[in-house]
Each structure stands twice: as structure tokens, then as C-alpha cells.
Amino acid sequence: MAHNDIHPYVEKRTGAGGESTFVKGTRTRVHDVARLFTIVQEELLMERMLEAMPHLTREQVDDALSYWLSHADEIAEEMREEEHVMSTIP
């Protein structure tokens, strides 16, 4: 199956910077769409988190997430310990 059969709105082009993938017929790169999607997705997620935890600021949530990403093993262990404790409660 050809590339265009699977993704009819995507094309590869070679330019001064090398090969890039574009939305066909535009100057919009696929990675620009992906980057924007990621930003929008993170914004929507952040809005939901702030709604679920209205006592926290955006900065506090950002910092907590940053800490979690930097200390994933530590936080995972805390989560496992809590799950274990909760599983022992009748």
C-alpha cells in the first residue's frame, strides 16, 4: 500500500533543511500539527485538573507534575504504598 493511500492528506518534501512531512497542499508541517495538538491537549488536561483541584494554582500543579516527572520512581512507590494500605481496609 502506498504512503498516499494510507495518508492522503500528507506528503513528504525535500527542502534546504532536508526532508519534512507536510499537510498536502500547504506549508504546514505535520510536526507543527503534532506540537499544537500536544499543547492543546496539555491545556485541556490542565483545565480539568484545576477544576478537580480548585484549591491549587496552575503553578502549583505545574511544579507538582514537574517533580513527578523528575522523581517518577519515588512517586510510584508512594502510590503503591497507598494502594496497599487502601487494599487492606475492609
The first five atom37 places (N, CA, C, CB, O) and aatype in JSON, in Angstrom:
{
  "aatype": [12, 0, 8, 2, 3, 9, 8, 14, 18, 19, 6, 11, 1, 16, 7, 0, 7, 7, 6, 15, 16, 13, 19, 11, 7, 16, 1, 16, 1, 19, 8, 3, 19, 0, 1, 10, 13, 16, 9, 19, 5, 6, 6, 10, 10, 12, 6, 1, 12, 10, 6, 0, 12, 14, 8, 10, 16, 1, 6, 5, 19, 3, 3, 0, 10, 15, 18, 17, 10, 15, 8, 0, 3, 6, 9, 0, 6, 6, 12, 1, 6, 6, 6, 8, 19, 12, 15, 16, 9, 14],
  "atom_mask": [
    [1, 1, 1, 1, 1],
    [1, 1, 1, 1, 1],
    [1, 1, 1, 1, 1],
    [1, 1, 1, 1, 1],
    [1, 1, 1, 1, 1],
    [1, 1, 1, 1, 1],
    [1, 1, 1, 1, 1],
    [1, 1, 1, 1, 1],
    [1, 1, 1, 1, 1],
    [1, 1, 1, 1, 1],
    [1, 1, 1, 1, 1],
    [1, 1, 1, 1, 1],
    [1, 1, 1, 1, 1],
    [1, 1, 1, 1, 1],
    [1, 1, 1, 0, 1],
    [1, 1, 1, 1, 1],
    [1, 1, 1, 0, 1],
    [1, 1, 1, 0, 1],
    [1, 1, 1, 1, 1],
    [1, 1, 1, 1, 1],
    [1, 1, 1, 1, 1],
    [1, 1, 1, 1, 1],
    [1, 1, 1, 1, 1],
    [1, 1, 1, 1, 1],
    [1, 1, 1, 0, 1],
    [1, 1, 1, 1, 1],
    [1, 1, 1, 1, 1],
    [1, 1, 1, 1, 1],
    [1, 1, 1, 1, 1],
    [1, 1, 1, 1, 1],
    [1, 1, 1, 1, 1],
    [1, 1, 1, 1, 1],
    [1, 1, 1, 1, 1],
    [1, 1, 1, 1, 1],
    [1, 1, 1, 1, 1],
    [1, 1, 1, 1, 1],
    [1, 1, 1, 1, 1],
    [1, 1, 1, 1, 1],
    [1, 1, 1, 1, 1],
    [1, 1, 1, 1, 1],
    [1, 1, 1, 1, 1],
    [1, 1, 1, 1, 1],
    [1, 1, 1, 1, 1],
    [1, 1, 1, 1, 1],
    [1, 1, 1, 1, 1],
    [1, 1, 1, 1, 1],
    [1, 1, 1, 1, 1],
    [1, 1, 1, 1, 1],
    [1, 1, 1, 1, 1],
    [1, 1, 1, 1, 1],
    [1, 1, 1, 1, 1],
    [1, 1, 1, 1, 1],
    [1, 1, 1, 1, 1],
    [1, 1, 1, 1, 1],
    [1, 1, 1, 1, 1],
    [1, 1, 1, 1, 1],
    [1, 1, 1, 1, 1],
    [1, 1, 1, 1, 1],
    [1, 1, 1, 1, 1],
    [1, 1, 1, 1, 1],
    [1, 1, 1, 1, 1],
    [1, 1, 1, 1, 1],
    [1, 1, 1, 1, 1],
    [1, 1, 1, 1, 1],
    [1, 1, 1, 1, 1],
    [1, 1, 1, 1, 1],
    [1, 1, 1, 1, 1],
    [1, 1, 1, 1, 1],
    [1, 1, 1, 1, 1],
    [1, 1, 1, 1, 1],
    [1, 1, 1, 1, 1],
    [1, 1, 1, 1, 1],
    [1, 1, 1, 1, 1],
    [1, 1, 1, 1, 1],
    [1, 1, 1, 1, 1],
    [1, 1, 1, 1, 1],
    [1, 1, 1, 1, 1],
    [1, 1, 1, 1, 1],
    [1, 1, 1, 1, 1],
    [1, 1, 1, 1, 1],
    [1, 1, 1, 1, 1],
    [1, 1, 1, 1, 1],
    [1, 1, 1, 1, 1],
    [1, 1, 1, 1, 1],
    [1, 1, 1, 1, 1],
    [1, 1, 1, 1, 1],
    [1, 1, 1, 1, 1],
    [1, 1, 1, 1, 1],
    [1, 1, 1, 1, 1],
    [1, 1, 1, 1, 1]
  ],
  "atom_positions": [
    [[0.85, -1.18, 0.0], [0.0, 0.0, 0.0], [0.9, 1.24, 0.0], [-0.97, 0.0, 1.23], [1.83, 1.33, 0.8]],
    [[0.64, 2.16, -0.85], [1.45, 3.37, -0.98], [1.19, 4.33, 0.17], [1.18, 4.06, -2.31], [0.13, 4.31, 0.78]],
    [[2.18, 5.16, 0.45], [2.09, 6.16, 1.53], [0.83, 7.01, 1.39], [3.33, 7.06, 1.53], [0.13, 7.26, 2.37]],
    [[0.54, 7.46, 0.17], [-0.61, 8.34, -0.05], [-1.95, 7.64, 0.1], [-0.54, 8.95, -1.42], [-2.96, 8.29, 0.36]],
    [[-1.96, 6.29, -0.04], [-3.2, 5.56, 0.17], [-3.58, 5.54, 1.65], [-3.08, 4.13, -0.37], [-4.76, 5.55, 1.99]],
    [[-2.59, 5.51, 2.49], [-2.84, 5.46, 3.92], [-3.1, 6.86, 4.49], [-1.64, 4.81, 4.64], [-3.96, 7.05, 5.34]],
    [[-2.32, 7.84, 3.99], [-2.42, 9.22, 4.48], [-2.55, 10.17, 3.28], [-1.18, 9.59, 5.35], [-1.57, 10.8, 2.88]],
    [[-3.74, 10.26, 2.73], [-3.91, 11.05, 1.5], [-3.7, 12.55, 1.67], [-5.28, 10.81, 0.96], [-3.55, 13.26, 0.67]],
    [[-3.67, 13.04, 2.89], [-3.51, 14.48, 3.11], [-2.1, 14.85, 3.59], [-4.53, 14.96, 4.12], [-1.86, 15.97, 4.03]],
    [[-1.19, 13.9, 3.49], [0.18, 14.11, 3.94], [1.14, 13.86, 2.78], [0.52, 13.19, 5.14], [0.94, 12.94, 1.99]],
    [[2.17, 14.7, 2.7], [3.2, 14.5, 1.68], [4.57, 14.85, 2.24], [2.9, 15.34, 0.43], [4.7, 15.69, 3.12]],
    [[5.59, 14.19, 1.7], [6.97, 14.49, 2.08], [7.55, 15.4, 1.02], [7.82, 13.19, 2.23], [7.32, 15.23, -0.18]],
    [[8.34, 16.39, 1.49], [9.02, 17.3, 0.58], [10.46, 17.47, 1.04], [8.3, 18.69, 0.5], [10.75, 17.41, 2.24]],
    [[11.34, 17.66, 0.07], [12.74, 17.92, 0.38], [13.03, 19.38, 0.14], [13.68, 17.02, -0.46], [12.73, 19.92, -0.92]],
    [[13.61, 20.01, 1.15], [13.97, 21.42, 1.04], [15.39, 21.62, 1.52], [0.0, 0.0, 0.0], [16.15, 20.66, 1.67]],
    [[15.73, 22.86, 1.76], [17.09, 23.21, 2.19], [17.47, 22.51, 3.5], [17.22, 24.72, 2.35], [18.63, 22.17, 3.7]],
    [[16.5, 22.3, 4.37], [16.77, 21.67, 5.66], [16.65, 20.16, 5.63], [0.0, 0.0, 0.0], [16.76, 19.51, 6.67]],
    [[16.42, 19.6, 4.47], [16.23, 18.15, 4.36], [14.78, 17.81, 4.11], [0.0, 0.0, 0.0], [13.98, 18.66, 3.72]],
    [[14.45, 16.55, 4.35], [13.09, 16.09, 4.09], [12.18, 16.39, 5.28], [13.08, 14.58, 3.78], [12.57, 16.18, 6.43]],
    [[10.98, 16.88, 5.0], [9.97, 17.14, 6.02], [8.62, 16.63, 5.52], [9.9, 18.66, 6.36], [8.4, 16.48, 4.32]],
    [[7.74, 16.39, 6.45], [6.4, 15.91, 6.13], [5.43, 17.07, 6.33], [6.01, 14.68, 7.01], [5.44, 17.74, 7.36]],
    [[4.59, 17.29, 5.32], [3.66, 18.43, 5.32], [2.22, 17.95, 5.15], [4.01, 19.41, 4.2], [1.97, 16.85, 4.66]],
    [[1.28, 18.8, 5.56], [-0.11, 18.62, 5.19], [-0.16, 18.99, 3.71], [-1.12, 19.51, 6.08], [0.22, 20.09, 3.32]],
    [[-0.63, 18.07, 2.92], [-0.59, 18.22, 1.46], [-1.22, 19.52, 1.0], [-1.3, 17.05, 0.81], [-2.31, 19.9, 1.44]],
    [[-0.51, 20.21, 0.11], [-1.01, 21.45, -0.47], [-0.87, 22.67, 0.42], [0.0, 0.0, 0.0], [-1.39, 23.74, 0.11]],
    [[-0.15, 22.5, 1.55], [0.04, 23.63, 2.47], [1.53, 23.75, 2.82], [-0.81, 23.45, 3.76], [2.35, 22.93, 2.4]],
    [[1.85, 24.77, 3.59], [3.2, 24.91, 4.12], [3.24, 24.48, 5.6], [3.7, 26.36, 3.97], [4.2, 24.8, 6.31]],
    [[2.21, 23.78, 6.04], [2.12, 23.34, 7.43], [2.75, 21.96, 7.57], [0.65, 23.32, 7.9], [2.35, 21.0, 6.91]],
    [[3.75, 21.89, 8.45], [4.42, 20.62, 8.68], [3.6, 19.76, 9.64], [5.84, 20.84, 9.23], [2.92, 20.27, 10.53]],
    [[3.69, 18.45, 9.45], [2.97, 17.53, 10.33], [3.44, 17.71, 11.77], [3.17, 16.07, 9.87], [2.63, 17.65, 12.7]],
    [[4.74, 17.93, 11.97], [5.19, 18.08, 13.36], [4.67, 19.37, 13.99], [6.72, 18.06, 13.41], [4.58, 19.45, 15.21]],
    [[4.32, 20.38, 13.2], [3.68, 21.58, 13.75], [2.28, 21.25, 14.25], [3.63, 22.7, 12.69], [1.85, 21.73, 15.3]],
    [[1.56, 20.43, 13.48], [0.23, 19.99, 13.9], [0.35, 19.17, 15.17], [-0.47, 19.16, 12.78], [-0.43, 19.35, 16.11]],
    [[1.32, 18.26, 15.21], [1.52, 17.41, 16.39], [1.87, 18.24, 17.62], [2.62, 16.37, 16.11], [1.36, 18.0, 18.71]],
    [[2.75, 19.22, 17.43], [3.16, 20.07, 18.55], [1.96, 20.86, 19.09], [4.28, 21.05, 18.11], [1.75, 20.93, 20.3]],
    [[1.17, 21.44, 18.2], [-0.01, 22.19, 18.63], [-1.01, 21.28, 19.33], [-0.67, 22.88, 17.43], [-1.59, 21.66, 20.35]],
    [[-1.21, 20.09, 18.79], [-2.11, 19.13, 19.42], [-1.66, 18.82, 20.84], [-2.18, 17.83, 18.59], [-2.48, 18.77, 21.76]],
    [[-0.36, 18.62, 21.02], [0.18, 18.33, 22.35], [-0.07, 19.49, 23.3], [1.67, 18.03, 22.26], [-0.47, 19.29, 24.45]],
    [[0.16, 20.71, 22.82], [-0.06, 21.9, 23.66], [-1.53, 22.01, 24.04], [0.4, 23.18, 22.93], [-1.85, 22.23, 25.21]],
    [[-2.42, 21.86, 23.07], [-3.86, 21.97, 23.33], [-4.31, 20.86, 24.28], [-4.68, 21.91, 22.01], [-5.08, 21.1, 25.21]],
    [[-3.81, 19.66, 24.03], [-4.17, 18.53, 24.89], [-3.71, 18.79, 26.32], [-3.55, 17.22, 24.35], [-4.46, 18.54, 27.27]],
    [[-2.48, 19.29, 26.48], [-1.99, 19.6, 27.82], [-2.8, 20.71, 28.48], [-0.51, 20.0, 27.76], [-3.07, 20.66, 29.68]],
    [[-3.21, 21.71, 27.69], [-4.03, 22.79, 28.24], [-5.38, 22.27, 28.71], [-4.23, 23.9, 27.19], [-5.85, 22.64, 29.79]],
    [[-6.0, 21.4, 27.91], [-7.29, 20.84, 28.31], [-7.14, 20.0, 29.56], [-7.89, 20.0, 27.18], [-7.98, 20.05, 30.46]],
    [[-6.07, 19.22, 29.61], [-5.81, 18.4, 30.78], [-5.6, 19.28, 32.01], [-4.59, 17.49, 30.55], [-6.13, 19.0, 33.08]],
    [[-4.83, 20.34, 31.84], [-4.57, 21.26, 32.95], [-5.88, 21.88, 33.43], [-3.58, 22.36, 32.52], [-6.11, 21.97, 34.64]],
    [[-6.73, 22.3, 32.51], [-8.01, 22.88, 32.91], [-8.84, 21.89, 33.72], [-8.81, 23.34, 31.68], [-9.46, 22.27, 34.71]],
    [[-8.85, 20.64, 33.3], [-9.6, 19.62, 34.04], [-9.0, 19.39, 35.42], [-9.64, 18.31, 33.26], [-9.72, 19.22, 36.4]],
    [[-7.67, 19.38, 35.49], [-7.01, 19.19, 36.78], [-7.33, 20.34, 37.72], [-5.5, 19.05, 36.59], [-7.58, 20.13, 38.91]],
    [[-7.31, 21.55, 37.2], [-7.61, 22.72, 38.03], [-9.07, 22.71, 38.49], [-7.32, 24.01, 37.26], [-9.38, 23.18, 39.58]],
    [[-9.96, 22.18, 37.65], [-11.36, 22.05, 38.06], [-11.5, 21.0, 39.16], [-12.24, 21.68, 36.85], [-12.29, 21.16, 40.09]],
    [[-10.73, 19.92, 39.06], [-10.8, 18.85, 40.04], [-10.11, 19.22, 41.36], [-10.17, 17.59, 39.47], [-10.46, 18.69, 42.41]],
    [[-9.13, 20.13, 41.28], [-8.39, 20.56, 42.47], [-8.38, 22.08, 42.53], [-6.93, 19.99, 42.45], [-7.33, 22.7, 42.37]],
    [[-9.54, 22.69, 42.75], [-9.64, 24.15, 42.67], [-8.82, 24.9, 43.72], [-11.07, 24.55, 42.8], [-8.63, 26.11, 43.6]],
    [[-8.35, 24.21, 44.73], [-7.53, 24.84, 45.76], [-6.08, 25.02, 45.32], [-7.58, 24.01, 47.03], [-5.31, 25.68, 46.02]],
    [[-5.7, 24.44, 44.16], [-4.34, 24.57, 43.65], [-4.28, 25.57, 42.5], [-3.8, 23.2, 43.19], [-5.24, 25.71, 41.73]],
    [[-3.16, 26.25, 42.39], [-2.94, 27.16, 41.26], [-2.3, 26.38, 40.12], [-2.05, 28.37, 41.67], [-1.8, 25.27, 40.31]],
    [[-2.33, 26.97, 38.93], [-1.68, 26.36, 37.77], [-0.19, 26.13, 38.06], [-1.86, 27.27, 36.52], [0.36, 25.1, 37.69]],
    [[0.44, 27.1, 38.71], [1.87, 26.99, 39.02], [2.14, 25.82, 39.96], [2.38, 28.29, 39.64], [3.14, 25.11, 39.81]],
    [[1.25, 25.62, 40.92], [1.42, 24.51, 41.85], [1.28, 23.17, 41.14], [0.41, 24.61, 42.99], [2.06, 22.25, 41.39]],
    [[0.3, 23.07, 40.26], [0.1, 21.83, 39.51], [1.29, 21.59, 38.58], [-1.22, 21.88, 38.7], [1.8, 20.47, 38.5]],
    [[1.74, 22.63, 37.87], [2.91, 22.51, 37.01], [4.12, 22.0, 37.78], [3.24, 23.85, 36.36], [4.82, 21.1, 37.31]],
    [[4.36, 22.57, 38.96], [5.51, 22.18, 39.74], [5.38, 20.75, 40.25], [5.7, 23.14, 40.91], [6.35, 19.99, 40.25]],
    [[4.18, 20.37, 40.69], [3.95, 19.0, 41.15], [4.18, 18.01, 40.02], [2.53, 18.85, 41.71], [4.79, 16.96, 40.23]],
    [[3.69, 18.33, 38.82], [3.9, 17.44, 37.66], [5.38, 17.37, 37.29], [3.08, 17.93, 36.46], [5.88, 16.3, 36.95]],
    [[6.06, 18.5, 37.36], [7.48, 18.52, 37.06], [8.25, 17.65, 38.06], [8.01, 19.97, 37.09], [9.14, 16.9, 37.68]],
    [[7.9, 17.76, 39.33], [8.55, 16.94, 40.35], [8.29, 15.46, 40.08], [8.05, 17.31, 41.76], [9.2, 14.65, 40.15]],
    [[7.04, 15.12, 39.76], [6.67, 13.74, 39.47], [7.51, 13.2, 38.31], [5.17, 13.64, 39.14], [8.02, 12.08, 38.39]],
    [[7.66, 13.98, 37.25], [8.44, 13.52, 36.11], [9.91, 13.35, 36.46], [8.29, 14.5, 34.95], [10.58, 12.48, 35.91]],
    [[10.42, 14.17, 37.36], [11.82, 14.08, 37.76], [12.08, 13.0, 38.81], [12.29, 15.41, 38.29], [13.21, 12.56, 38.99]],
    [[11.03, 12.6, 39.49], [11.16, 11.63, 40.59], [10.12, 10.52, 40.43], [10.99, 12.34, 41.96], [9.44, 10.16, 41.39]],
    [[10.0, 10.0, 39.23], [8.94, 9.03, 38.91], [8.97, 7.81, 39.81], [9.05, 8.6, 37.47], [7.92, 7.34, 40.26]],
    [[10.15, 7.27, 40.08], [10.24, 6.07, 40.91], [9.75, 6.33, 42.34], [11.69, 5.55, 40.95], [9.02, 5.52, 42.91]],
    [[10.16, 7.46, 42.89], [9.76, 7.83, 44.24], [8.23, 7.96, 44.35], [10.43, 9.14, 44.66], [7.62, 7.43, 45.28]],
    [[7.64, 8.66, 43.39], [6.19, 8.88, 43.43], [5.44, 7.58, 43.17], [5.77, 9.95, 42.4], [4.4, 7.34, 43.77]],
    [[5.97, 6.75, 42.28], [5.34, 5.46, 42.01], [5.33, 4.6, 43.27], [6.07, 4.72, 40.86], [4.35, 3.89, 43.54]],
    [[6.41, 4.65, 44.03], [6.47, 3.9, 45.29], [5.44, 4.42, 46.28], [7.89, 3.98, 45.91], [4.77, 3.63, 46.95]],
    [[5.29, 5.74, 46.38], [4.27, 6.31, 47.27], [2.88, 5.84, 46.85], [4.34, 7.86, 47.25], [2.04, 5.52, 47.69]],
    [[2.64, 5.8, 45.54], [1.33, 5.36, 45.04], [1.09, 3.89, 45.37], [1.21, 5.59, 43.51], [-0.01, 3.5, 45.76]],
    [[2.13, 3.05, 45.2], [1.98, 1.63, 45.52], [1.71, 1.43, 47.0], [3.24, 0.86, 45.12], [0.86, 0.62, 47.38]],
    [[2.43, 2.18, 47.86], [2.2, 2.08, 49.3], [0.77, 2.46, 49.66], [3.18, 2.97, 50.06], [0.13, 1.78, 50.46]],
    [[0.27, 3.53, 49.07], [-1.11, 3.96, 49.35], [-2.11, 2.91, 48.87], [-1.4, 5.31, 48.7], [-3.08, 2.61, 49.56]],
    [[-1.88, 2.36, 47.68], [-2.78, 1.32, 47.15], [-2.78, 0.11, 48.08], [-2.36, 0.91, 45.73], [-3.83, -0.49, 48.31]],
    [[-1.6, -0.25, 48.6], [-1.52, -1.38, 49.51], [-2.33, -1.12, 50.77], [-0.07, -1.68, 49.87], [-3.1, -1.97, 51.22]],
    [[-2.14, 0.06, 51.35], [-2.88, 0.43, 52.58], [-4.38, 0.4, 52.3], [-2.45, 1.84, 53.09], [-5.16, -0.14, 53.08]],
    [[-4.79, 1.0, 51.17], [-6.21, 1.05, 50.84], [-6.79, -0.35, 50.62], [-6.44, 1.9, 49.59], [-7.96, -0.59, 50.9]],
    [[-5.97, -1.27, 50.11], [-6.47, -2.62, 49.86], [-6.67, -3.42, 51.14], [-5.51, -3.36, 48.95], [-7.37, -4.43, 51.14]],
    [[-6.08, -2.96, 52.23], [-6.25, -3.67, 53.5], [-7.45, -3.19, 54.3], [-5.0, -3.52, 54.33], [-7.82, -3.79, 55.3]],
    [[-8.04, -2.1, 53.84], [-9.21, -1.55, 54.54], [-10.46, -2.29, 54.06], [-9.36, 0.0, 54.29], [-10.74, -2.35, 52.86]],
    [[-11.19, -2.86, 55.02], [-12.4, -3.62, 54.61], [-13.51, -2.74, 54.09], [-12.93, -4.42, 55.76], [-14.57, -3.24, 53.72]]
  ]
}
